[in-house]
């Protein structure tokens, strides 16, 4: 059974930091590209950060322009977990954050249940 379980969300003041975790099971984690998406009220879900599956030259990362330089995505293939370190948080970062695992070539696409991040003073 495939499971993606996010944790680490919460309420933080502007300028603060949070680290989200996504613990995965039920699939071969290291062969999947992992991503974080977010969805704010009344808005569409948007891609925040993605990290490629582990390769011989190391994983490749990419970020939405709105979070570049503030957020970092990393993966731990030994623990089947992907993290999103979020620094210098802004009120506009408030959203439900979702973890995604994807293997495009196989048509496989899995989602977590989401974790709420609220940035407010």
mmCIF file of C-alpha atoms in Angstrom:
data_model
loop_
_atom_site.group_PDB
_atom_site.id
_atom_site.type_symbol
_atom_site.label_atom_id
_atom_site.label_comp_id
_atom_site.label_asym_id
_atom_site.label_seq_id
_atom_site.Cartn_x
_atom_site.Cartn_y
_atom_site.Cartn_z
ATOM 1 C CA UNK A 1 0.000 0.000 0.000
ATOM 2 C CA UNK A 2 1.422 3.336 -1.093
ATOM 3 C CA UNK A 3 1.593 5.967 1.629
ATOM 4 C CA UNK A 4 2.935 9.502 1.701
ATOM 5 C CA UNK A 5 2.592 11.136 5.112
ATOM 6 C CA UNK A 6 3.430 14.817 5.491
ATOM 7 C CA UNK A 7 4.279 16.456 8.782
ATOM 8 C CA UNK A 8 5.894 19.611 10.119
ATOM 9 C CA UNK A 9 3.299 22.193 9.201
ATOM 10 C CA UNK A 10 1.994 24.778 11.613
ATOM 11 C CA UNK A 11 1.718 28.449 12.462
ATOM 12 C CA UNK A 12 4.833 30.597 12.125
ATOM 13 C CA UNK A 13 5.527 34.326 12.133
ATOM 14 C CA UNK A 14 6.762 36.108 9.018
ATOM 15 C CA UNK A 15 10.498 35.612 8.657
ATOM 16 C CA UNK A 16 10.374 32.303 10.472
ATOM 17 C CA UNK A 17 11.248 28.796 9.342
ATOM 18 C CA UNK A 18 9.613 25.404 9.107
ATOM 19 C CA UNK A 19 10.772 22.017 7.868
ATOM 20 C CA UNK A 20 8.217 19.776 6.245
ATOM 21 C CA UNK A 21 8.738 16.028 6.038
ATOM 22 C CA UNK A 22 7.108 13.428 3.813
ATOM 23 C CA UNK A 23 7.604 9.838 4.915
ATOM 24 C CA UNK A 24 6.961 7.371 2.106
ATOM 25 C CA UNK A 25 6.271 3.660 1.943
ATOM 26 C CA UNK A 26 4.862 1.068 -0.417
ATOM 27 C CA UNK A 27 6.974 1.963 -3.453
ATOM 28 C CA UNK A 28 10.621 2.100 -4.499
ATOM 29 C CA UNK A 29 11.268 5.616 -3.243
ATOM 30 C CA UNK A 30 14.645 6.223 -4.855
ATOM 31 C CA UNK A 31 13.243 5.666 -8.361
ATOM 32 C CA UNK A 32 10.602 8.400 -8.065
ATOM 33 C CA UNK A 33 10.896 12.123 -8.611
ATOM 34 C CA UNK A 34 9.608 13.829 -5.479
ATOM 35 C CA UNK A 35 7.879 17.181 -5.356
ATOM 36 C CA UNK A 36 6.204 19.589 -3.009
ATOM 37 C CA UNK A 37 3.099 21.426 -4.160
ATOM 38 C CA UNK A 38 0.947 23.928 -2.343
ATOM 39 C CA UNK A 39 -2.595 25.174 -2.611
ATOM 40 C CA UNK A 40 -3.842 28.388 -1.054
ATOM 41 C CA UNK A 41 -7.562 29.062 -0.518
ATOM 42 C CA UNK A 42 -9.259 29.933 -3.791
ATOM 43 C CA UNK A 43 -6.146 29.207 -5.843
ATOM 44 C CA UNK A 44 -4.934 26.326 -7.968
ATOM 45 C CA UNK A 45 -2.354 23.870 -6.717
ATOM 46 C CA UNK A 46 1.135 24.989 -7.722
ATOM 47 C CA UNK A 47 4.509 23.311 -7.879
ATOM 48 C CA UNK A 48 6.913 24.567 -5.214
ATOM 49 C CA UNK A 49 9.969 22.339 -5.572
ATOM 50 C CA UNK A 50 11.018 19.103 -7.242
ATOM 51 C CA UNK A 51 13.950 16.757 -6.819
ATOM 52 C CA UNK A 52 14.799 14.096 -9.355
ATOM 53 C CA UNK A 53 15.179 10.423 -8.608
ATOM 54 C CA UNK A 54 18.610 9.434 -7.348
ATOM 55 C CA UNK A 55 21.085 9.108 -10.151
ATOM 56 C CA UNK A 56 24.786 8.527 -10.514
ATOM 57 C CA UNK A 57 25.437 12.257 -10.730
ATOM 58 C CA UNK A 58 23.157 13.186 -7.856
ATOM 59 C CA UNK A 59 19.653 14.501 -7.678
ATOM 60 C CA UNK A 60 18.639 17.617 -9.591
ATOM 61 C CA UNK A 61 16.418 20.215 -7.981
ATOM 62 C CA UNK A 62 14.161 22.933 -9.317
ATOM 63 C CA UNK A 63 12.087 25.608 -7.601
ATOM 64 C CA UNK A 64 9.266 27.988 -8.252
ATOM 65 C CA UNK A 65 10.573 31.520 -8.697
ATOM 66 C CA UNK A 66 8.602 32.647 -5.664
ATOM 67 C CA UNK A 67 10.576 30.397 -3.306
ATOM 68 C CA UNK A 68 14.056 30.344 -4.865
ATOM 69 C CA UNK A 69 16.702 31.173 -2.321
ATOM 70 C CA UNK A 70 14.306 30.567 0.596
ATOM 71 C CA UNK A 71 13.216 26.925 0.258
ATOM 72 C CA UNK A 72 15.359 23.807 -0.109
ATOM 73 C CA UNK A 73 14.197 20.330 -1.077
ATOM 74 C CA UNK A 74 16.291 17.332 -0.081
ATOM 75 C CA UNK A 75 15.714 13.603 -0.058
ATOM 76 C CA UNK A 76 17.003 10.827 2.163
ATOM 77 C CA UNK A 77 16.784 7.590 0.199
ATOM 78 C CA UNK A 78 17.814 5.518 3.226
ATOM 79 C CA UNK A 79 14.809 6.820 5.177
ATOM 80 C CA UNK A 80 12.401 7.074 2.224
ATOM 81 C CA UNK A 81 11.732 10.660 3.185
ATOM 82 C CA UNK A 82 11.731 13.985 1.371
ATOM 83 C CA UNK A 83 12.045 17.296 3.186
ATOM 84 C CA UNK A 84 11.237 20.892 2.420
ATOM 85 C CA UNK A 85 13.207 23.414 4.447
ATOM 86 C CA UNK A 86 11.377 26.747 4.342
ATOM 87 C CA UNK A 87 13.155 29.886 5.529
ATOM 88 C CA UNK A 88 12.223 33.559 5.493
ATOM 89 C CA UNK A 89 8.570 32.649 5.325
ATOM 90 C CA UNK A 90 6.065 35.192 4.060
ATOM 91 C CA UNK A 91 2.289 35.457 4.546
ATOM 92 C CA UNK A 92 1.864 34.533 0.889
ATOM 93 C CA UNK A 93 3.459 31.148 1.637
ATOM 94 C CA UNK A 94 0.326 30.243 3.592
ATOM 95 C CA UNK A 95 -1.190 27.143 2.009
ATOM 96 C CA UNK A 96 -1.722 23.435 2.338
ATOM 97 C CA UNK A 97 1.486 21.740 1.259
ATOM 98 C CA UNK A 98 1.313 18.383 -0.515
ATOM 99 C CA UNK A 99 3.974 15.792 -1.171
ATOM 100 C CA UNK A 100 4.007 14.044 -4.558
ATOM 101 C CA UNK A 101 5.827 11.014 -5.935
ATOM 102 C CA UNK A 102 5.921 10.521 -9.688
ATOM 103 C CA UNK A 103 7.327 8.218 -12.334
ATOM 104 C CA UNK A 104 6.125 9.710 -15.589
ATOM 105 C CA UNK A 105 7.331 6.818 -17.743
ATOM 106 C CA UNK A 106 5.120 4.415 -15.782
ATOM 107 C CA UNK A 107 2.155 6.739 -15.349
ATOM 108 C CA UNK A 108 2.497 6.552 -11.578
ATOM 109 C CA UNK A 109 1.512 9.560 -9.503
ATOM 110 C CA UNK A 110 0.961 9.472 -5.731
ATOM 111 C CA UNK A 111 -0.094 12.204 -3.303
ATOM 112 C CA UNK A 112 -0.031 12.780 0.410
ATOM 113 C CA UNK A 113 -2.913 14.215 2.403
ATOM 114 C CA UNK A 114 -1.317 17.629 2.899
ATOM 115 C CA UNK A 115 -0.128 19.687 5.828
ATOM 116 C CA UNK A 116 -1.227 23.229 6.643
ATOM 117 C CA UNK A 117 1.338 26.024 6.784
ATOM 118 C CA UNK A 118 0.154 29.379 8.079
ATOM 119 C CA UNK A 119 2.439 32.409 8.125
ATOM 120 C CA UNK A 120 0.952 35.166 10.225
ATOM 121 C CA UNK A 121 1.828 37.565 12.995
#
